[in-house]
Coordinates of C-alpha atoms in Angstrom, one line a residue:
M1 CA -14.7 -17.7 0.9
P2 CA -17.5 -16.7 3.2
T3 CA -17.4 -13.6 5.4
I4 CA -18.7 -14.0 8.9
S5 CA -19.7 -11.4 11.5
I6 CA -18.3 -11.3 15.1
G7 CA -20.0 -8.6 17.2
G8 CA -20.6 -6.5 14.2
H9 CA -17.1 -6.9 12.8
S10 CA -16.9 -8.4 9.3
V11 CA -14.2 -11.2 9.3
G12 CA -12.9 -12.6 6.1
P13 CA -10.2 -12.1 3.4
D14 CA -11.8 -8.9 2.1
F15 CA -11.5 -7.1 5.5
P16 CA -8.7 -6.0 7.7
P17 CA -7.5 -8.7 10.1
F18 CA -9.6 -9.1 13.3
I19 CA -7.1 -8.7 16.1
I20 CA -7.7 -10.5 19.4
A21 CA -5.7 -9.7 22.5
E22 CA -5.5 -12.7 24.8
M23 CA -5.2 -11.8 28.5
S24 CA -4.8 -15.4 29.7
G25 CA -3.3 -15.4 33.2
N26 CA -1.3 -12.2 32.8
H27 CA -3.5 -10.5 35.3
N28 CA -1.3 -12.2 38.0
Q29 CA -4.4 -12.7 40.1
S30 CA -5.1 -8.9 40.4
L31 CA -8.4 -7.6 39.2
D32 CA -7.0 -4.1 39.0
R33 CA -4.2 -5.4 36.7
A34 CA -6.8 -7.2 34.6
L35 CA -8.8 -4.0 34.1
A36 CA -5.5 -2.2 33.3
L37 CA -4.9 -4.8 30.7
V38 CA -8.3 -4.1 29.2
D39 CA -7.5 -0.4 29.0
A40 CA -4.1 -1.1 27.4
A41 CA -5.7 -3.4 24.8
A42 CA -8.3 -0.8 23.9
A43 CA -5.6 1.9 23.6
A44 CA -3.6 -0.4 21.2
G45 CA -6.6 -0.6 18.9
V46 CA -7.4 -4.3 19.0
H47 CA -10.9 -5.4 18.1
A48 CA -11.4 -7.9 20.9
L49 CA -10.3 -9.0 24.3
K50 CA -10.3 -12.7 25.2
L51 CA -10.2 -14.5 28.5
Q52 CA -10.0 -18.1 29.5
T53 CA -12.9 -19.5 31.6
Y54 CA -12.1 -22.4 33.8
T55 CA -11.0 -23.3 37.3
A56 CA -8.4 -25.8 38.3
D57 CA -11.2 -28.3 39.1
T58 CA -13.1 -27.9 35.8
I59 CA -10.0 -28.4 33.7
S60 CA -8.0 -30.9 35.7
M61 CA -7.7 -32.9 39.0
D62 CA -5.1 -32.8 41.7
T63 CA -3.5 -36.0 40.4
G64 CA 0.1 -35.0 41.2
F65 CA 0.9 -34.7 37.4
V66 CA 4.0 -32.5 37.0
I67 CA 5.1 -30.9 33.8
R68 CA 8.3 -32.6 32.6
E69 CA 9.7 -31.3 29.3
E70 CA 13.5 -31.4 30.0
G71 CA 13.8 -27.6 30.2
K72 CA 11.7 -26.9 27.1
S73 CA 8.7 -25.6 29.0
L74 CA 8.1 -22.3 30.8
W75 CA 6.3 -24.3 33.4
E76 CA 8.8 -27.1 33.9
G77 CA 8.4 -28.8 37.3
K78 CA 5.0 -27.2 38.0
S79 CA 2.1 -29.3 39.0
L80 CA -0.6 -29.0 36.3
Y81 CA -3.3 -28.5 38.9
Q82 CA -1.3 -25.8 40.7
L83 CA -0.5 -24.1 37.4
Y84 CA -4.2 -23.8 36.6
K85 CA -4.9 -22.4 40.1
E86 CA -2.3 -19.8 39.5
A87 CA -3.4 -18.9 35.9
Y88 CA -7.2 -19.0 36.0
T89 CA -9.3 -15.9 35.8
P90 CA -11.8 -15.8 38.7
W91 CA -15.3 -16.2 37.3
E92 CA -16.6 -13.3 39.5
W93 CA -14.2 -11.0 37.6
H94 CA -15.6 -11.7 34.2
A95 CA -18.5 -9.3 34.4
A96 CA -16.3 -6.4 35.5
I97 CA -13.7 -7.1 32.8
F98 CA -16.4 -7.4 30.1
E99 CA -18.0 -4.2 31.2
R100 CA -14.7 -2.3 31.1
A101 CA -14.2 -3.6 27.5
R102 CA -17.7 -2.5 26.5
Q103 CA -16.9 1.0 27.9
H104 CA -14.0 1.1 25.4
G105 CA -16.1 -0.2 22.5
L106 CA -14.1 -3.4 22.6
L107 CA -15.6 -6.9 22.1
A108 CA -15.0 -9.3 24.9
F109 CA -15.4 -13.1 24.9
S110 CA -13.6 -16.2 26.2
S111 CA -12.4 -19.7 25.7
P112 CA -14.6 -22.0 27.8
F113 CA -13.0 -25.3 28.9
D114 CA -16.1 -27.2 29.8
E115 CA -19.8 -27.1 29.4
T116 CA -20.4 -25.2 32.7
A117 CA -18.1 -22.4 31.4
V118 CA -20.3 -22.1 28.3
D119 CA -23.4 -21.8 30.5
F120 CA -21.7 -19.2 32.6
L121 CA -20.5 -17.2 29.5
E122 CA -24.0 -17.4 28.0
S123 CA -25.3 -15.6 31.1
L124 CA -22.9 -12.8 30.2
D125 CA -24.1 -12.7 26.6
V126 CA -20.7 -13.1 24.9
P127 CA -20.6 -12.5 21.1
A128 CA -18.5 -15.5 20.2
Y129 CA -16.5 -18.4 21.5
K130 CA -12.9 -19.6 21.2
I131 CA -11.9 -23.2 21.4
A132 CA -8.4 -23.7 22.6
S133 CA -6.1 -26.1 20.9
F134 CA -6.1 -28.6 23.7
E135 CA -9.9 -28.7 23.7
N136 CA -10.4 -29.1 19.9
A137 CA -11.1 -32.8 20.4
H138 CA -13.5 -32.3 23.3
W139 CA -16.7 -33.1 21.3
P140 CA -19.2 -32.5 24.1
L141 CA -17.7 -29.0 24.5
L142 CA -17.8 -28.4 20.8
R143 CA -21.5 -29.4 20.6
R144 CA -22.4 -27.2 23.6
V145 CA -20.7 -24.1 22.0
A146 CA -22.1 -24.8 18.6
A147 CA -25.6 -25.0 20.1
T148 CA -25.4 -21.3 21.1
G149 CA -25.5 -20.3 17.5
K150 CA -22.7 -17.9 17.9
P151 CA -19.5 -17.6 15.9
V152 CA -16.8 -20.1 16.9
I153 CA -13.1 -19.7 16.6
V154 CA -11.0 -22.9 16.8
S155 CA -7.3 -23.2 17.3
T156 CA -5.9 -26.2 15.5
G157 CA -2.7 -26.7 17.5
A158 CA -1.6 -30.3 18.3
A159 CA -4.2 -31.7 16.0
T160 CA -4.0 -33.8 12.8
L161 CA -5.9 -33.0 9.7
S162 CA -8.4 -35.7 10.4
E163 CA -8.9 -34.4 13.9
I164 CA -9.5 -30.9 12.6
D165 CA -11.9 -32.3 10.1
E166 CA -13.8 -34.1 12.9
A167 CA -14.0 -31.0 15.0
V168 CA -15.4 -29.0 12.0
R169 CA -17.9 -31.7 11.3
V170 CA -19.0 -31.8 14.9
L171 CA -19.4 -28.1 15.1
R172 CA -21.3 -27.7 11.9
G173 CA -23.4 -30.7 12.7
A174 CA -24.4 -29.2 16.0
G175 CA -25.4 -25.8 14.5
C176 CA -22.3 -23.8 14.0
R177 CA -22.7 -21.6 10.9
E178 CA -19.9 -19.1 11.5
L179 CA -16.6 -20.8 11.9
V180 CA -13.0 -19.6 12.0
L181 CA -9.9 -21.9 12.2
L182 CA -6.7 -20.6 13.6
K183 CA -3.3 -22.1 12.6
C184 CA -1.6 -22.7 15.9
T185 CA 1.7 -24.2 17.1
S186 CA 1.1 -25.4 20.6
T187 CA 4.5 -24.6 22.1
Y188 CA 5.1 -21.7 24.4
P189 CA 6.8 -19.8 23.0
A190 CA 6.6 -21.1 19.5
S191 CA 9.5 -20.9 17.1
P192 CA 9.1 -19.2 13.7
A193 CA 10.6 -22.3 12.2
T194 CA 7.7 -24.4 13.4
T195 CA 4.9 -21.9 12.7
N196 CA 4.3 -23.2 9.1
L197 CA 2.2 -20.3 7.9
R198 CA 1.8 -21.9 4.4
T199 CA -0.8 -24.1 6.1
I200 CA -3.2 -21.1 6.3
P201 CA -4.4 -21.1 2.7
V202 CA -4.6 -24.9 2.7
L203 CA -7.0 -24.8 5.7
A204 CA -9.1 -22.0 4.1
E205 CA -9.5 -24.0 0.9
T206 CA -10.1 -27.3 2.7
F207 CA -12.7 -26.1 5.1
N208 CA -14.1 -23.1 3.2
C209 CA -14.0 -20.7 6.2
P210 CA -11.9 -17.8 7.3
V211 CA -8.6 -18.8 8.7
G212 CA -6.2 -16.9 11.0
L213 CA -3.2 -17.4 13.3
S214 CA -3.0 -18.0 17.0
D215 CA 0.5 -16.7 17.3
H216 CA 2.8 -17.7 20.2
T217 CA 6.0 -16.5 18.6
M218 CA 7.9 -13.5 19.9
G219 CA 7.3 -10.2 18.1
V220 CA 4.9 -9.4 15.3
G221 CA 6.7 -10.8 12.2
A222 CA 4.8 -14.1 12.0
S223 CA 1.5 -12.3 12.3
V224 CA 2.2 -9.9 9.6
A225 CA 3.4 -12.7 7.3
A226 CA 0.2 -14.6 8.1
V227 CA -1.9 -11.8 6.9
A228 CA 0.0 -11.8 3.6
L229 CA -1.0 -15.5 3.3
G230 CA -4.6 -14.8 3.9
A231 CA -5.1 -14.7 7.7
S232 CA -8.3 -13.0 8.6
V233 CA -7.8 -13.2 12.4
I234 CA -4.8 -12.8 14.6
E235 CA -4.7 -13.8 18.3
K236 CA -1.8 -12.7 20.5
H237 CA -1.1 -12.9 24.2
F238 CA -0.3 -9.6 25.8
T239 CA 0.8 -8.2 29.1
L240 CA 1.6 -4.8 30.6
R241 CA 5.3 -5.6 31.1
R242 CA 7.0 -8.9 30.6
A243 CA 9.3 -8.0 33.5
D244 CA 6.2 -8.2 35.8
G245 CA 6.2 -11.9 35.4
G246 CA 3.2 -14.1 35.0
V247 CA 2.4 -17.5 33.5
D248 CA 2.4 -16.3 29.9
S249 CA 4.4 -13.1 30.2
S250 CA 7.6 -14.3 28.5
F251 CA 5.9 -14.7 25.1
S252 CA 3.3 -11.9 25.4
L253 CA 3.4 -8.6 23.7
E254 CA 3.7 -5.3 25.7
P255 CA 1.2 -2.5 24.9
E256 CA 3.5 -0.7 22.4
E257 CA 4.1 -4.0 20.6
L258 CA 0.4 -4.8 20.5
K259 CA -0.3 -1.4 18.9
L260 CA 2.4 -2.2 16.3
L261 CA 0.7 -5.5 15.6
V262 CA -2.6 -3.7 14.9
E263 CA -0.9 -1.2 12.6
E264 CA 1.4 -3.6 10.7
T265 CA -1.2 -6.3 10.1
E266 CA -3.6 -3.7 8.7
R267 CA -0.8 -2.4 6.5
A268 CA -0.1 -5.9 5.3
H269 CA -3.7 -6.4 4.4
Q270 CA -3.9 -3.1 2.5
A271 CA -0.7 -4.0 0.6
L272 CA -2.3 -7.2 -0.7
G273 CA -4.5 -5.2 -3.0
T274 CA -5.3 -7.0 -6.3
V275 CA -3.3 -8.6 -9.1
Q276 CA -1.7 -5.6 -10.9
L277 CA 0.2 -6.2 -14.2
C278 CA 0.0 -2.7 -15.7
V279 CA 0.9 0.8 -14.8
Q280 CA -1.5 2.1 -12.1
A281 CA -3.0 5.6 -12.3
S282 CA -1.0 6.6 -9.2
E283 CA 2.2 5.6 -11.0
E284 CA 1.6 7.6 -14.3
K285 CA 3.2 10.7 -13.0
S286 CA 6.3 8.7 -12.0
R287 CA 7.0 7.5 -15.6
I288 CA 8.8 10.7 -16.3
F289 CA 11.6 9.5 -14.0
K290 CA 12.4 6.6 -16.2
R291 CA 15.2 6.9 -18.7
S292 CA 15.0 8.0 -22.4
I293 CA 17.4 8.9 -25.2
Y294 CA 19.0 12.4 -25.0
V295 CA 21.4 14.4 -27.2
A296 CA 24.7 14.5 -25.2
R297 CA 26.9 16.6 -27.7
P298 CA 26.1 19.1 -30.4
V299 CA 24.9 17.4 -33.6
A300 CA 24.8 19.1 -37.0
A301 CA 22.0 18.5 -39.5
G302 CA 22.7 15.3 -41.4
E303 CA 25.3 14.1 -38.8
E304 CA 25.3 10.5 -37.8
L305 CA 23.8 9.7 -34.4
T306 CA 26.2 7.6 -32.3
A307 CA 26.9 6.4 -28.8
D308 CA 29.2 9.4 -28.5
N309 CA 26.6 12.1 -29.1
L310 CA 23.6 10.4 -27.5
R311 CA 23.0 9.1 -24.0
I312 CA 20.3 7.2 -22.1
I313 CA 19.4 9.3 -19.1
R314 CA 16.6 10.4 -16.9
P315 CA 14.0 12.0 -17.3
G316 CA 11.8 9.9 -19.7
D317 CA 10.5 12.5 -22.2
G318 CA 12.6 11.3 -25.1
L319 CA 12.6 8.0 -27.1
L320 CA 12.5 4.9 -25.0
P321 CA 15.8 3.1 -24.5
R322 CA 14.4 0.1 -26.4
H323 CA 14.8 2.2 -29.6
W324 CA 18.6 2.6 -29.0
D325 CA 19.7 0.1 -31.7
V326 CA 17.3 1.6 -34.2
V327 CA 18.5 5.2 -33.6
L328 CA 22.2 4.5 -33.8
G329 CA 23.5 5.1 -37.3
R330 CA 20.6 7.3 -38.3
R331 CA 21.2 10.9 -39.3
A332 CA 19.9 14.1 -37.7
A333 CA 17.1 15.8 -39.6
R334 CA 18.2 19.1 -38.1
A335 CA 20.8 20.5 -35.7
L336 CA 20.4 19.2 -32.2
T337 CA 21.7 20.8 -29.0
P338 CA 22.9 18.9 -25.9
G339 CA 20.2 18.2 -23.3
T340 CA 17.5 17.8 -26.0
P341 CA 15.3 14.7 -25.7
L342 CA 15.5 12.7 -28.9
T343 CA 12.2 12.3 -30.8
W344 CA 11.3 10.6 -34.0
D345 CA 11.0 13.8 -36.0
A346 CA 14.7 14.6 -35.3
L347 CA 15.7 11.6 -37.5
L348 CA 16.1 11.6 -41.3
G349 CA 14.4 9.0 -43.3
E350 CA 11.7 6.5 -42.6
Q351 CA 12.1 6.7 -38.8
A352 CA 10.6 10.2 -38.9
A353 CA 7.2 8.5 -39.3
A354 CA 7.7 6.0 -36.5
P355 CA 5.4 6.1 -33.4
Q356 CA 6.3 8.0 -30.3
S357 CA 6.0 5.0 -28.0

């Protein structure tokens, strides 16, 4: 599996997950709030901050289309055009937001939604591009982004396998050499039951690129599980407080939760380790706490060893419990006192020469 670099961060299975905090429209049309969100993302320890670059007119037209999903959408009854007017990030804010991110040592980039947005973002020298799920079939956009030569992260929501394959071919054919795919369920919020994280290793094997999760579920559980299945990138929406409202606030993490996401996904990656089918060096000292055979009652020299005068207890400095059936019925080579670990040299006969293991 190839490793790619995004703004100096190595991204791939051998590295801790690259965490992207998605601001989306949670700035609620306040630049001060947008800058506060940058500060919060940096304090949480994420690697990158992401915006969305569009206007209502570059993404749609005022056709009168209204979202109708029978109570299943956060935006039920809203005009699509009006929703985008409410949610977009003013382009004149981008430079200030990116500069605040740089001051924190935080990468900042965006999802462009048309070619003019790519041109604008190039003027700001972004380190990477993200393709949103609803744009993954927009071939002219894919080609324009690929032509920049920068890493491209693509969400695969609402796409068939053949459509994902087409997008990958278009990107690679147009010059994209560093590609990440994100498993994504394009519902807001998404249910854990429809997140289907087992897709992650399949995408990685099929397209030979790092794969991650664009997570719209509540909490951090799905993201942690994704890392256990090989996710190299995690993208999560965040806000200052869900109670403040906003177009995406209801399924966005608050700062404390975002910090937890960073910590727990890194722990999950550390816990993957390697295949280990033996006792680790760090465990050797703990073997003493396993059970072994001990003398439980006074035993005279020559006396038979039985379940009445022996016990299997902790610590583990006597004969191992697997020798129990061999020991029973043997006779003591000498007097044994209670609390003594049983060893081979305490037995009469041929067992005295048996190994200590």
